Amino acid sequence: MWDDPVLTNIEEHFWENRNGEVEQQKNPETFDIPSKEIRINLKRGQAAKLAFDIQTQDEDGSVQVSGERMWVIVLKKTKGHFLGILDNEPGCIEPGSGYLETGCKLWFKPEHVIGIDNPPMDYLTSSYPNEFST
């Protein structure tokens, strides 16, 4: 499953990544994203901030789509996609719901990246020892 990139969609997976380039074009004065050059050259261990659309269900059974911005730690790049580990717990769904939670792996593309950070290696090795060991 993690050898070939597969992007999620809200219909099948109940969540998807929002295209940051499209959001930036809609709001160029207020929505900054890193340059394309920086986004396509993410390295293992860097953190990419992504915007997620997540389907939820209200108590009355009505379906809503909530937006969240969360960090994903880059594991590898392949075929123009990145594989990463979600480094946040979505606030709009119950923890342990099974479909999107801290530590889950997901594919994303450079156009999904809306921010970049460089977490310290000791954070990566303590948080994700199976992926980042010294």
mmCIF file of N, CA and C in Angstrom:
data_model
loop_
_atom_site.group_PDB
_atom_site.id
_atom_site.type_symbol
_atom_site.label_atom_id
_atom_site.label_comp_id
_atom_site.label_asym_id
_atom_site.label_seq_id
_atom_site.Cartn_x
_atom_site.Cartn_y
_atom_site.Cartn_z
ATOM 1 N N MET A 1 0.813 -1.201 0.000
ATOM 2 C CA MET A 1 0.000 0.000 0.000
ATOM 3 C C MET A 1 0.856 1.265 0.000
ATOM 4 N N TRP A 2 2.011 1.222 0.605
ATOM 5 C CA TRP A 2 2.819 2.429 0.722
ATOM 6 C C TRP A 2 3.871 2.535 -0.369
ATOM 7 N N ASP A 3 3.860 1.615 -1.351
ATOM 8 C CA ASP A 3 4.804 1.694 -2.456
ATOM 9 C C ASP A 3 4.298 2.582 -3.583
ATOM 10 N N ASP A 4 3.000 2.561 -3.826
ATOM 11 C CA ASP A 4 2.412 3.367 -4.892
ATOM 12 C C ASP A 4 1.515 4.446 -4.304
ATOM 13 N N PRO A 5 1.727 5.692 -4.726
ATOM 14 C CA PRO A 5 0.937 6.796 -4.184
ATOM 15 C C PRO A 5 -0.555 6.658 -4.484
ATOM 16 N N VAL A 6 -1.353 6.847 -3.462
ATOM 17 C CA VAL A 6 -2.809 6.882 -3.596
ATOM 18 C C VAL A 6 -3.304 8.074 -2.783
ATOM 19 N N LEU A 7 -3.933 9.016 -3.465
ATOM 20 C CA LEU A 7 -4.493 10.167 -2.766
ATOM 21 C C LEU A 7 -5.901 9.833 -2.294
ATOM 22 N N THR A 8 -6.250 10.360 -1.146
ATOM 23 C CA THR A 8 -7.586 10.115 -0.613
ATOM 24 C C THR A 8 -8.594 11.060 -1.258
ATOM 25 N N ASN A 9 -9.856 10.689 -1.148
ATOM 26 C CA ASN A 9 -10.937 11.579 -1.548
ATOM 27 C C ASN A 9 -12.047 11.460 -0.514
ATOM 28 N N ILE A 10 -12.794 12.508 -0.398
ATOM 29 C CA ILE A 10 -13.780 12.584 0.679
ATOM 30 C C ILE A 10 -14.895 11.545 0.518
ATOM 31 N N GLU A 11 -15.210 11.168 -0.716
ATOM 32 C CA GLU A 11 -16.277 10.198 -0.953
ATOM 33 C C GLU A 11 -15.914 8.808 -0.436
ATOM 34 N N GLU A 12 -14.679 8.382 -0.655
ATOM 35 C CA GLU A 12 -14.251 7.038 -0.243
ATOM 36 C C GLU A 12 -13.640 6.987 1.152
ATOM 37 N N HIS A 13 -12.890 8.013 1.510
ATOM 38 C CA HIS A 13 -12.078 7.970 2.728
ATOM 39 C C HIS A 13 -12.551 8.929 3.818
ATOM 40 N N PHE A 14 -13.545 9.746 3.520
ATOM 41 C CA PHE A 14 -14.128 10.713 4.459
ATOM 42 C C PHE A 14 -13.206 11.899 4.757
ATOM 43 N N TRP A 15 -12.114 12.019 4.024
ATOM 44 C CA TRP A 15 -11.240 13.190 4.146
ATOM 45 C C TRP A 15 -10.390 13.300 2.894
ATOM 46 N N GLU A 16 -9.877 14.500 2.653
ATOM 47 C CA GLU A 16 -8.961 14.735 1.541
ATOM 48 C C GLU A 16 -8.135 15.972 1.837
ATOM 49 N N ASN A 17 -7.030 16.094 1.110
ATOM 50 C CA ASN A 17 -6.184 17.277 1.242
ATOM 51 C C ASN A 17 -6.687 18.359 0.301
ATOM 52 N N ARG A 18 -6.677 19.567 0.784
ATOM 53 C CA ARG A 18 -7.072 20.711 -0.025
ATOM 54 C C ARG A 18 -5.859 21.179 -0.830
ATOM 55 N N ASN A 19 -6.080 21.660 -2.029
ATOM 56 C CA ASN A 19 -5.015 22.157 -2.886
ATOM 57 C C ASN A 19 -4.627 23.568 -2.435
ATOM 58 N N GLY A 20 -3.429 23.695 -1.867
ATOM 59 C CA GLY A 20 -2.956 24.981 -1.366
ATOM 60 C C GLY A 20 -2.707 25.997 -2.463
ATOM 61 N N GLU A 21 -2.326 25.533 -3.658
ATOM 62 C CA GLU A 21 -2.099 26.456 -4.769
ATOM 63 C C GLU A 21 -3.403 27.137 -5.175
ATOM 64 N N VAL A 22 -4.484 26.367 -5.213
ATOM 65 C CA VAL A 22 -5.794 26.927 -5.554
ATOM 66 C C VAL A 22 -6.234 27.924 -4.484
ATOM 67 N N GLU A 23 -6.043 27.565 -3.219
ATOM 68 C CA GLU A 23 -6.412 28.471 -2.120
ATOM 69 C C GLU A 23 -5.610 29.765 -2.191
ATOM 70 N N GLN A 24 -4.334 29.672 -2.530
ATOM 71 C CA GLN A 24 -3.484 30.856 -2.633
ATOM 72 C C GLN A 24 -3.932 31.737 -3.801
ATOM 73 N N GLN A 25 -4.341 31.126 -4.917
ATOM 74 C CA GLN A 25 -4.822 31.900 -6.066
ATOM 75 C C GLN A 25 -6.128 32.625 -5.742
ATOM 76 N N LYS A 26 -6.973 32.002 -4.920
ATOM 77 C CA LYS A 26 -8.241 32.629 -4.523
ATOM 78 C C LYS A 26 -8.018 33.816 -3.587
ATOM 79 N N ASN A 27 -6.980 33.733 -2.760
ATOM 80 C CA ASN A 27 -6.719 34.747 -1.728
ATOM 81 C C ASN A 27 -5.245 35.149 -1.715
ATOM 82 N N PRO A 28 -4.740 35.724 -2.799
ATOM 83 C CA PRO A 28 -3.297 35.993 -2.890
ATOM 84 C C PRO A 28 -2.771 36.987 -1.859
ATOM 85 N N GLU A 29 -3.620 37.859 -1.351
ATOM 86 C CA GLU A 29 -3.176 38.862 -0.382
ATOM 87 C C GLU A 29 -3.041 38.298 1.031
ATOM 88 N N THR A 30 -3.767 37.229 1.321
ATOM 89 C CA THR A 30 -3.822 36.738 2.706
ATOM 90 C C THR A 30 -3.407 35.283 2.880
ATOM 91 N N PHE A 31 -3.212 34.557 1.791
ATOM 92 C CA PHE A 31 -2.896 33.128 1.901
ATOM 93 C C PHE A 31 -1.551 32.860 1.237
ATOM 94 N N ASP A 32 -0.495 32.867 2.032
ATOM 95 C CA ASP A 32 0.850 32.619 1.516
ATOM 96 C C ASP A 32 1.190 31.145 1.632
ATOM 97 N N ILE A 33 1.888 30.634 0.629
ATOM 98 C CA ILE A 33 2.421 29.273 0.680
ATOM 99 C C ILE A 33 3.884 29.331 0.258
ATOM 100 N N PRO A 34 4.678 28.331 0.644
ATOM 101 C CA PRO A 34 6.075 28.301 0.205
ATOM 102 C C PRO A 34 6.155 28.194 -1.325
ATOM 103 N N SER A 35 7.282 28.596 -1.872
ATOM 104 C CA SER A 35 7.457 28.526 -3.324
ATOM 105 C C SER A 35 7.372 27.078 -3.806
ATOM 106 N N LYS A 36 7.030 26.919 -5.072
ATOM 107 C CA LYS A 36 6.929 25.576 -5.652
ATOM 108 C C LYS A 36 8.264 24.844 -5.543
ATOM 109 N N GLU A 37 9.358 25.560 -5.778
ATOM 110 C CA GLU A 37 10.700 24.958 -5.688
ATOM 111 C C GLU A 37 10.935 24.341 -4.310
ATOM 112 N N ILE A 38 10.556 25.045 -3.280
ATOM 113 C CA ILE A 38 10.727 24.530 -1.916
ATOM 114 C C ILE A 38 9.792 23.348 -1.674
ATOM 115 N N ARG A 39 8.538 23.461 -2.145
ATOM 116 C CA ARG A 39 7.554 22.401 -1.896
ATOM 117 C C ARG A 39 7.889 21.099 -2.615
ATOM 118 N N ILE A 40 8.466 21.177 -3.801
ATOM 119 C CA ILE A 40 8.780 19.932 -4.523
ATOM 120 C C ILE A 40 10.059 19.278 -4.006
ATOM 121 N N ASN A 41 10.818 20.000 -3.204
ATOM 122 C CA ASN A 41 12.087 19.475 -2.701
ATOM 123 C C ASN A 41 12.074 19.176 -1.208
ATOM 124 N N LEU A 42 10.913 18.861 -0.658
ATOM 125 C CA LEU A 42 10.847 18.469 0.755
ATOM 126 C C LEU A 42 11.746 17.269 1.009
ATOM 127 N N LYS A 43 12.326 17.229 2.180
ATOM 128 C CA LYS A 43 13.237 16.143 2.567
ATOM 129 C C LYS A 43 12.637 15.318 3.697
ATOM 130 N N ARG A 44 13.116 14.106 3.803
ATOM 131 C CA ARG A 44 12.721 13.215 4.892
ATOM 132 C C ARG A 44 12.956 13.917 6.237
ATOM 133 N N GLY A 45 11.959 13.885 7.101
ATOM 134 C CA GLY A 45 12.065 14.506 8.410
ATOM 135 C C GLY A 45 11.531 15.925 8.481
ATOM 136 N N GLN A 46 11.322 16.568 7.334
ATOM 137 C CA GLN A 46 10.714 17.894 7.372
ATOM 138 C C GLN A 46 9.226 17.750 7.671
ATOM 139 N N ALA A 47 8.641 18.821 8.172
ATOM 140 C CA ALA A 47 7.204 18.841 8.449
ATOM 141 C C ALA A 47 6.516 19.703 7.400
ATOM 142 N N ALA A 48 5.469 19.160 6.812
ATOM 143 C CA ALA A 48 4.662 19.891 5.840
ATOM 144 C C ALA A 48 3.298 20.174 6.459
ATOM 145 N N LYS A 49 2.886 21.426 6.414
ATOM 146 C CA LYS A 49 1.536 21.757 6.887
ATOM 147 C C LYS A 49 0.583 21.586 5.708
ATOM 148 N N LEU A 50 -0.486 20.823 5.946
ATOM 149 C CA LEU A 50 -1.488 20.562 4.922
ATOM 150 C C LEU A 50 -2.850 21.019 5.422
ATOM 151 N N ALA A 51 -3.712 21.397 4.488
ATOM 152 C CA ALA A 51 -5.105 21.712 4.816
ATOM 153 C C ALA A 51 -5.943 20.484 4.480
ATOM 154 N N PHE A 52 -6.722 20.043 5.437
ATOM 155 C CA PHE A 52 -7.556 18.856 5.293
ATOM 156 C C PHE A 52 -9.027 19.252 5.279
ATOM 157 N N ASP A 53 -9.809 18.616 4.430
ATOM 158 C CA ASP A 53 -11.264 18.660 4.510
ATOM 159 C C ASP A 53 -11.687 17.315 5.070
ATOM 160 N N ILE A 54 -12.430 17.328 6.180
ATOM 161 C CA ILE A 54 -12.777 16.108 6.905
ATOM 162 C C ILE A 54 -14.293 16.039 7.074
ATOM 163 N N GLN A 55 -14.863 14.930 6.620
ATOM 164 C CA GLN A 55 -16.306 14.736 6.752
ATOM 165 C C GLN A 55 -16.637 14.255 8.159
ATOM 166 N N THR A 56 -17.605 14.911 8.769
ATOM 167 C CA THR A 56 -18.050 14.532 10.107
ATOM 168 C C THR A 56 -19.569 14.427 10.107
ATOM 169 N N GLN A 57 -20.079 13.846 11.168
ATOM 170 C CA GLN A 57 -21.525 13.717 11.302
ATOM 171 C C GLN A 57 -21.959 14.358 12.615
ATOM 172 N N ASP A 58 -22.927 15.251 12.532
ATOM 173 C CA ASP A 58 -23.461 15.895 13.730
ATOM 174 C C ASP A 58 -24.338 14.922 14.507
ATOM 175 N N GLU A 59 -24.686 15.311 15.730
ATOM 176 C CA GLU A 59 -25.536 14.466 16.576
ATOM 177 C C GLU A 59 -26.873 14.153 15.922
ATOM 178 N N ASP A 60 -27.370 15.075 15.089
ATOM 179 C CA ASP A 60 -28.652 14.843 14.419
ATOM 180 C C ASP A 60 -28.507 14.014 13.143
ATOM 181 N N GLY A 61 -27.270 13.587 12.839
ATOM 182 C CA GLY A 61 -27.020 12.750 11.672
ATOM 183 C C GLY A 61 -26.659 13.507 10.413
ATOM 184 N N SER A 62 -26.708 14.832 10.456
ATOM 185 C CA SER A 62 -26.354 15.599 9.269
ATOM 186 C C SER A 62 -24.843 15.566 9.050
ATOM 187 N N VAL A 63 -24.469 15.544 7.785
ATOM 188 C CA VAL A 63 -23.056 15.454 7.402
ATOM 189 C C VAL A 63 -22.500 16.858 7.179
ATOM 190 N N GLN A 64 -21.325 17.102 7.740
ATOM 191 C CA GLN A 64 -20.624 18.374 7.596
ATOM 192 C C GLN A 64 -19.211 18.096 7.084
ATOM 193 N N VAL A 65 -18.616 19.083 6.447
ATOM 194 C CA VAL A 65 -17.202 19.001 6.085
ATOM 195 C C VAL A 65 -16.483 20.114 6.836
ATOM 196 N N SER A 66 -15.525 19.716 7.661
ATOM 197 C CA SER A 66 -14.745 20.663 8.457
ATOM 198 C C SER A 66 -13.350 20.781 7.871
ATOM 199 N N GLY A 67 -12.782 21.960 7.963
ATOM 200 C CA GLY A 67 -11.419 22.175 7.509
ATOM 201 C C GLY A 67 -10.465 22.266 8.687
ATOM 202 N N GLU A 68 -9.312 21.620 8.545
ATOM 203 C CA GLU A 68 -8.264 21.698 9.574
ATOM 204 C C GLU A 68 -6.911 21.798 8.891
ATOM 205 N N ARG A 69 -5.999 22.495 9.547
ATOM 206 C CA ARG A 69 -4.609 22.561 9.096
ATOM 207 C C ARG A 69 -3.785 21.744 10.076
ATOM 208 N N MET A 70 -3.040 20.778 9.535
ATOM 209 C CA MET A 70 -2.258 19.893 10.396
ATOM 210 C C MET A 70 -0.899 19.616 9.770
ATOM 211 N N TRP A 71 0.030 19.197 10.637
ATOM 212 C CA TRP A 71 1.395 18.894 10.219
ATOM 213 C C TRP A 71 1.548 17.418 9.883
ATOM 214 N N VAL A 72 2.337 17.159 8.842
ATOM 215 C CA VAL A 72 2.662 15.804 8.402
ATOM 216 C C VAL A 72 4.182 15.723 8.282
ATOM 217 N N ILE A 73 4.784 14.699 8.881
ATOM 218 C CA ILE A 73 6.236 14.504 8.811
ATOM 219 C C ILE A 73 6.557 13.688 7.561
ATOM 220 N N VAL A 74 7.441 14.212 6.716
ATOM 221 C CA VAL A 74 7.790 13.556 5.453
ATOM 222 C C VAL A 74 8.643 12.316 5.708
ATOM 223 N N LEU A 75 8.224 11.197 5.102
ATOM 224 C CA LEU A 75 8.995 9.955 5.165
ATOM 225 C C LEU A 75 9.778 9.718 3.887
ATOM 226 N N LYS A 76 9.128 9.929 2.738
ATOM 227 C CA LYS A 76 9.816 9.704 1.466
ATOM 228 C C LYS A 76 9.071 10.402 0.341
ATOM 229 N N LYS A 77 9.779 10.521 -0.781
ATOM 230 C CA LYS A 77 9.200 11.073 -1.999
ATOM 231 C C LYS A 77 9.295 10.005 -3.077
ATOM 232 N N THR A 78 8.206 9.823 -3.807
ATOM 233 C CA THR A 78 8.205 8.876 -4.913
ATOM 234 C C THR A 78 7.152 9.287 -5.934
ATOM 235 N N LYS A 79 7.508 9.240 -7.193
ATOM 236 C CA LYS A 79 6.581 9.521 -8.292
ATOM 237 C C LYS A 79 5.863 10.862 -8.130
ATOM 238 N N GLY A 80 6.580 11.874 -7.657
ATOM 239 C CA GLY A 80 6.007 13.202 -7.500
ATOM 240 C C GLY A 80 5.094 13.374 -6.301
ATOM 241 N N HIS A 81 5.016 12.367 -5.460
ATOM 242 C CA HIS A 81 4.191 12.391 -4.252
ATOM 243 C C HIS A 81 5.093 12.232 -3.031
ATOM 244 N N PHE A 82 4.567 12.621 -1.883
ATOM 245 C CA PHE A 82 5.256 12.417 -0.612
ATOM 246 C C PHE A 82 4.432 11.488 0.259
ATOM 247 N N LEU A 83 5.126 10.622 0.978
ATOM 248 C CA LEU A 83 4.490 9.809 2.007
ATOM 249 C C LEU A 83 4.876 10.423 3.339
ATOM 250 N N GLY A 84 3.890 10.635 4.196
ATOM 251 C CA GLY A 84 4.165 11.241 5.487
ATOM 252 C C GLY A 84 3.341 10.630 6.600
ATOM 253 N N ILE A 85 3.650 11.069 7.822
ATOM 254 C CA ILE A 85 2.946 10.630 9.032
ATOM 255 C C ILE A 85 2.232 11.842 9.626
ATOM 256 N N LEU A 86 0.942 11.705 9.865
ATOM 257 C CA LEU A 86 0.183 12.791 10.479
ATOM 258 C C LEU A 86 0.700 13.037 11.892
ATOM 259 N N ASP A 87 1.061 14.284 12.176
ATOM 260 C CA ASP A 87 1.665 14.646 13.459
ATOM 261 C C ASP A 87 0.698 15.408 14.365
ATOM 262 N N ASN A 88 -0.564 15.448 14.007
ATOM 263 C CA ASN A 88 -1.595 16.105 14.815
ATOM 264 C C ASN A 88 -2.784 15.173 14.986
ATOM 265 N N GLU A 89 -3.596 15.487 15.965
ATOM 266 C CA GLU A 89 -4.877 14.793 16.149
ATOM 267 C C GLU A 89 -5.964 15.735 15.636
ATOM 268 N N PRO A 90 -6.747 15.321 14.646
ATOM 269 C CA PRO A 90 -7.809 16.198 14.158
ATOM 270 C C PRO A 90 -8.779 16.560 15.281
ATOM 271 N N GLY A 91 -9.130 17.812 15.375
ATOM 272 C CA GLY A 91 -10.025 18.262 16.425
ATOM 273 C C GLY A 91 -11.495 18.025 16.136
ATOM 274 N N CYS A 92 -11.833 17.774 14.873
ATOM 275 C CA CYS A 92 -13.244 17.669 14.511
ATOM 276 C C CYS A 92 -13.782 16.239 14.554
ATOM 277 N N ILE A 93 -12.917 15.250 14.815
ATOM 278 C CA ILE A 93 -13.381 13.865 14.918
ATOM 279 C C ILE A 93 -12.891 13.263 16.230
ATOM 280 N N GLU A 94 -13.576 12.245 16.671
ATOM 281 C CA GLU A 94 -13.214 11.592 17.927
ATOM 282 C C GLU A 94 -11.856 10.907 17.795
ATOM 283 N N PRO A 95 -10.962 11.089 18.772
ATOM 284 C CA PRO A 95 -9.697 10.347 18.752
ATOM 285 C C PRO A 95 -9.972 8.845 18.701
ATOM 286 N N GLY A 96 -9.176 8.153 17.902
ATOM 287 C CA GLY A 96 -9.347 6.712 17.775
ATOM 288 C C GLY A 96 -10.433 6.307 16.800
ATOM 289 N N SER A 97 -10.907 7.263 15.999
ATOM 290 C CA SER A 97 -11.966 6.948 15.038
ATOM 291 C C SER A 97 -11.478 5.998 13.952
ATOM 292 N N GLY A 98 -10.160 5.938 13.771
ATOM 293 C CA GLY A 98 -9.587 4.964 12.856
ATOM 294 C C GLY A 98 -9.343 5.434 11.444
ATOM 295 N N TYR A 99 -9.953 6.522 11.029
ATOM 296 C CA TYR A 99 -9.722 6.894 9.638
ATOM 297 C C TYR A 99 -8.778 8.069 9.445
ATOM 298 N N LEU A 100 -8.519 8.838 10.469
ATOM 299 C CA LEU A 100 -7.534 9.914 10.380
ATOM 300 C C LEU A 100 -7.142 10.280 11.800
ATOM 301 N N GLU A 101 -5.917 9.900 12.183
ATOM 302 C CA GLU A 101 -5.460 10.157 13.548
ATOM 303 C C GLU A 101 -3.947 10.281 13.578
ATOM 304 N N THR A 102 -3.434 10.838 14.645
ATOM 305 C CA THR A 102 -1.997 10.998 14.796
ATOM 306 C C THR A 102 -1.287 9.681 14.511
ATOM 307 N N GLY A 103 -0.228 9.764 13.711
ATOM 308 C CA GLY A 103 0.570 8.580 13.400
ATOM 309 C C GLY A 103 0.152 7.841 12.147
ATOM 310 N N CYS A 104 -0.996 8.195 11.562
ATOM 311 C CA CYS A 104 -1.393 7.480 10.341
ATOM 312 C C CYS A 104 -0.555 7.991 9.165
ATOM 313 N N LYS A 105 -0.312 7.099 8.225
ATOM 314 C CA LYS A 105 0.454 7.461 7.035
ATOM 315 C C LYS A 105 -0.498 7.925 5.945
ATOM 316 N N LEU A 106 -0.010 8.879 5.140
ATOM 317 C CA LEU A 106 -0.826 9.399 4.048
ATOM 318 C C LEU A 106 0.057 9.944 2.940
ATOM 319 N N TRP A 107 -0.488 9.923 1.736
ATOM 320 C CA TRP A 107 0.188 10.480 0.570
ATOM 321 C C TRP A 107 -0.295 11.909 0.339
ATOM 322 N N PHE A 108 0.604 12.753 -0.149
ATOM 323 C CA PHE A 108 0.231 14.107 -0.543
ATOM 324 C C PHE A 108 1.166 14.579 -1.644
ATOM 325 N N LYS A 109 0.800 15.676 -2.285
ATOM 326 C CA LYS A 109 1.581 16.235 -3.385
ATOM 327 C C LYS A 109 2.056 17.643 -3.015
ATOM 328 N N PRO A 110 3.029 18.168 -3.753
ATOM 329 C CA PRO A 110 3.535 19.510 -3.443
ATOM 330 C C PRO A 110 2.448 20.585 -3.401
ATOM 331 N N GLU A 111 1.432 20.460 -4.242
ATOM 332 C CA GLU A 111 0.385 21.489 -4.250
ATOM 333 C C GLU A 111 -0.479 21.490 -2.991
ATOM 334 N N HIS A 112 -0.383 20.450 -2.195
ATOM 335 C CA HIS A 112 -1.125 20.396 -0.933
ATOM 336 C C HIS A 112 -0.403 21.126 0.206
ATOM 337 N N VAL A 113 0.876 21.403 0.038
ATOM 338 C CA VAL A 113 1.700 21.968 1.115
ATOM 339 C C VAL A 113 1.443 23.466 1.259
ATOM 340 N N ILE A 114 1.079 23.879 2.490
ATOM 341 C CA ILE A 114 0.826 25.300 2.745
ATOM 342 C C ILE A 114 1.825 25.892 3.745
ATOM 343 N N GLY A 115 2.692 25.059 4.288
ATOM 344 C CA GLY A 115 3.723 25.522 5.213
ATOM 345 C C GLY A 115 4.767 24.438 5.412
ATOM 346 N N ILE A 116 5.951 24.838 5.853
ATOM 347 C CA ILE A 116 7.055 23.890 6.053
ATOM 348 C C ILE A 116 7.780 24.253 7.341
ATOM 349 N N ASP A 117 8.200 23.223 8.073
ATOM 350 C CA ASP A 117 8.982 23.423 9.286
ATOM 351 C C ASP A 117 10.036 22.318 9.347
ATOM 352 N N ASN A 118 10.995 22.489 10.236
ATOM 353 C CA ASN A 118 12.076 21.524 10.413
ATOM 354 C C ASN A 118 12.136 21.088 11.870
ATOM 355 N N PRO A 119 11.372 20.055 12.224
ATOM 356 C CA PRO A 119 11.398 19.607 13.616
ATOM 357 C C PRO A 119 12.760 19.032 13.979
ATOM 358 N N PRO A 120 13.181 19.165 15.237
ATOM 359 C CA PRO A 120 14.476 18.617 15.648
ATOM 360 C C PRO A 120 14.475 17.089 15.592
ATOM 361 N N MET A 121 15.627 16.526 15.304
ATOM 362 C CA MET A 121 15.747 15.073 15.177
ATOM 363 C C MET A 121 15.343 14.353 16.455
ATOM 364 N N ASP A 122 15.635 14.933 17.624
ATOM 365 C CA ASP A 122 15.244 14.246 18.858
ATOM 366 C C ASP A 122 13.721 14.144 18.983
ATOM 367 N N TYR A 123 12.989 15.116 18.445
ATOM 368 C CA TYR A 123 11.530 15.017 18.424
ATOM 369 C C TYR A 123 11.094 13.861 17.521
ATOM 370 N N LEU A 124 11.701 13.774 16.339
ATOM 371 C CA LEU A 124 11.333 12.717 15.390
ATOM 372 C C LEU A 124 11.638 11.333 15.948
ATOM 373 N N THR A 125 12.817 11.173 16.552
ATOM 374 C CA THR A 125 13.185 9.845 17.071
ATOM 375 C C THR A 125 12.354 9.455 18.285
ATOM 376 N N SER A 126 11.950 10.429 19.099
ATOM 377 C CA SER A 126 11.125 10.082 20.263
ATOM 378 C C SER A 126 9.660 9.879 19.875
ATOM 379 N N SER A 127 9.173 10.624 18.894
ATOM 380 C CA SER A 127 7.769 10.508 18.489
ATOM 381 C C SER A 127 7.525 9.351 17.529
ATOM 382 N N TYR A 128 8.491 9.070 16.673
ATOM 383 C CA TYR A 128 8.334 8.054 15.626
ATOM 384 C C TYR A 128 9.575 7.167 15.550
ATOM 385 N N PRO A 129 9.861 6.411 16.621
ATOM 386 C CA PRO A 129 11.098 5.623 16.663
ATOM 387 C C PRO A 129 11.185 4.559 15.572
ATOM 388 N N ASN A 130 10.063 4.063 15.088
ATOM 389 C CA ASN A 130 10.099 3.060 14.020
ATOM 390 C C ASN A 130 10.505 3.655 12.682
ATOM 391 N N GLU A 131 10.338 4.947 12.535
ATOM 392 C CA GLU A 131 10.659 5.618 11.271
ATOM 393 C C GLU A 131 11.967 6.396 11.326
ATOM 394 N N PHE A 132 12.304 6.916 12.507
ATOM 395 C CA PHE A 132 13.489 7.760 12.663
ATOM 396 C C PHE A 132 14.302 7.261 13.851
ATOM 397 N N SER A 133 15.186 6.359 13.597
ATOM 398 C CA SER A 133 16.054 5.881 14.679
ATOM 399 C C SER A 133 17.460 6.400 14.436
ATOM 400 N N THR A 134 18.205 6.573 15.523
ATOM 401 C CA THR A 134 19.568 7.108 15.389
ATOM 402 C C THR A 134 20.580 5.996 15.296
#
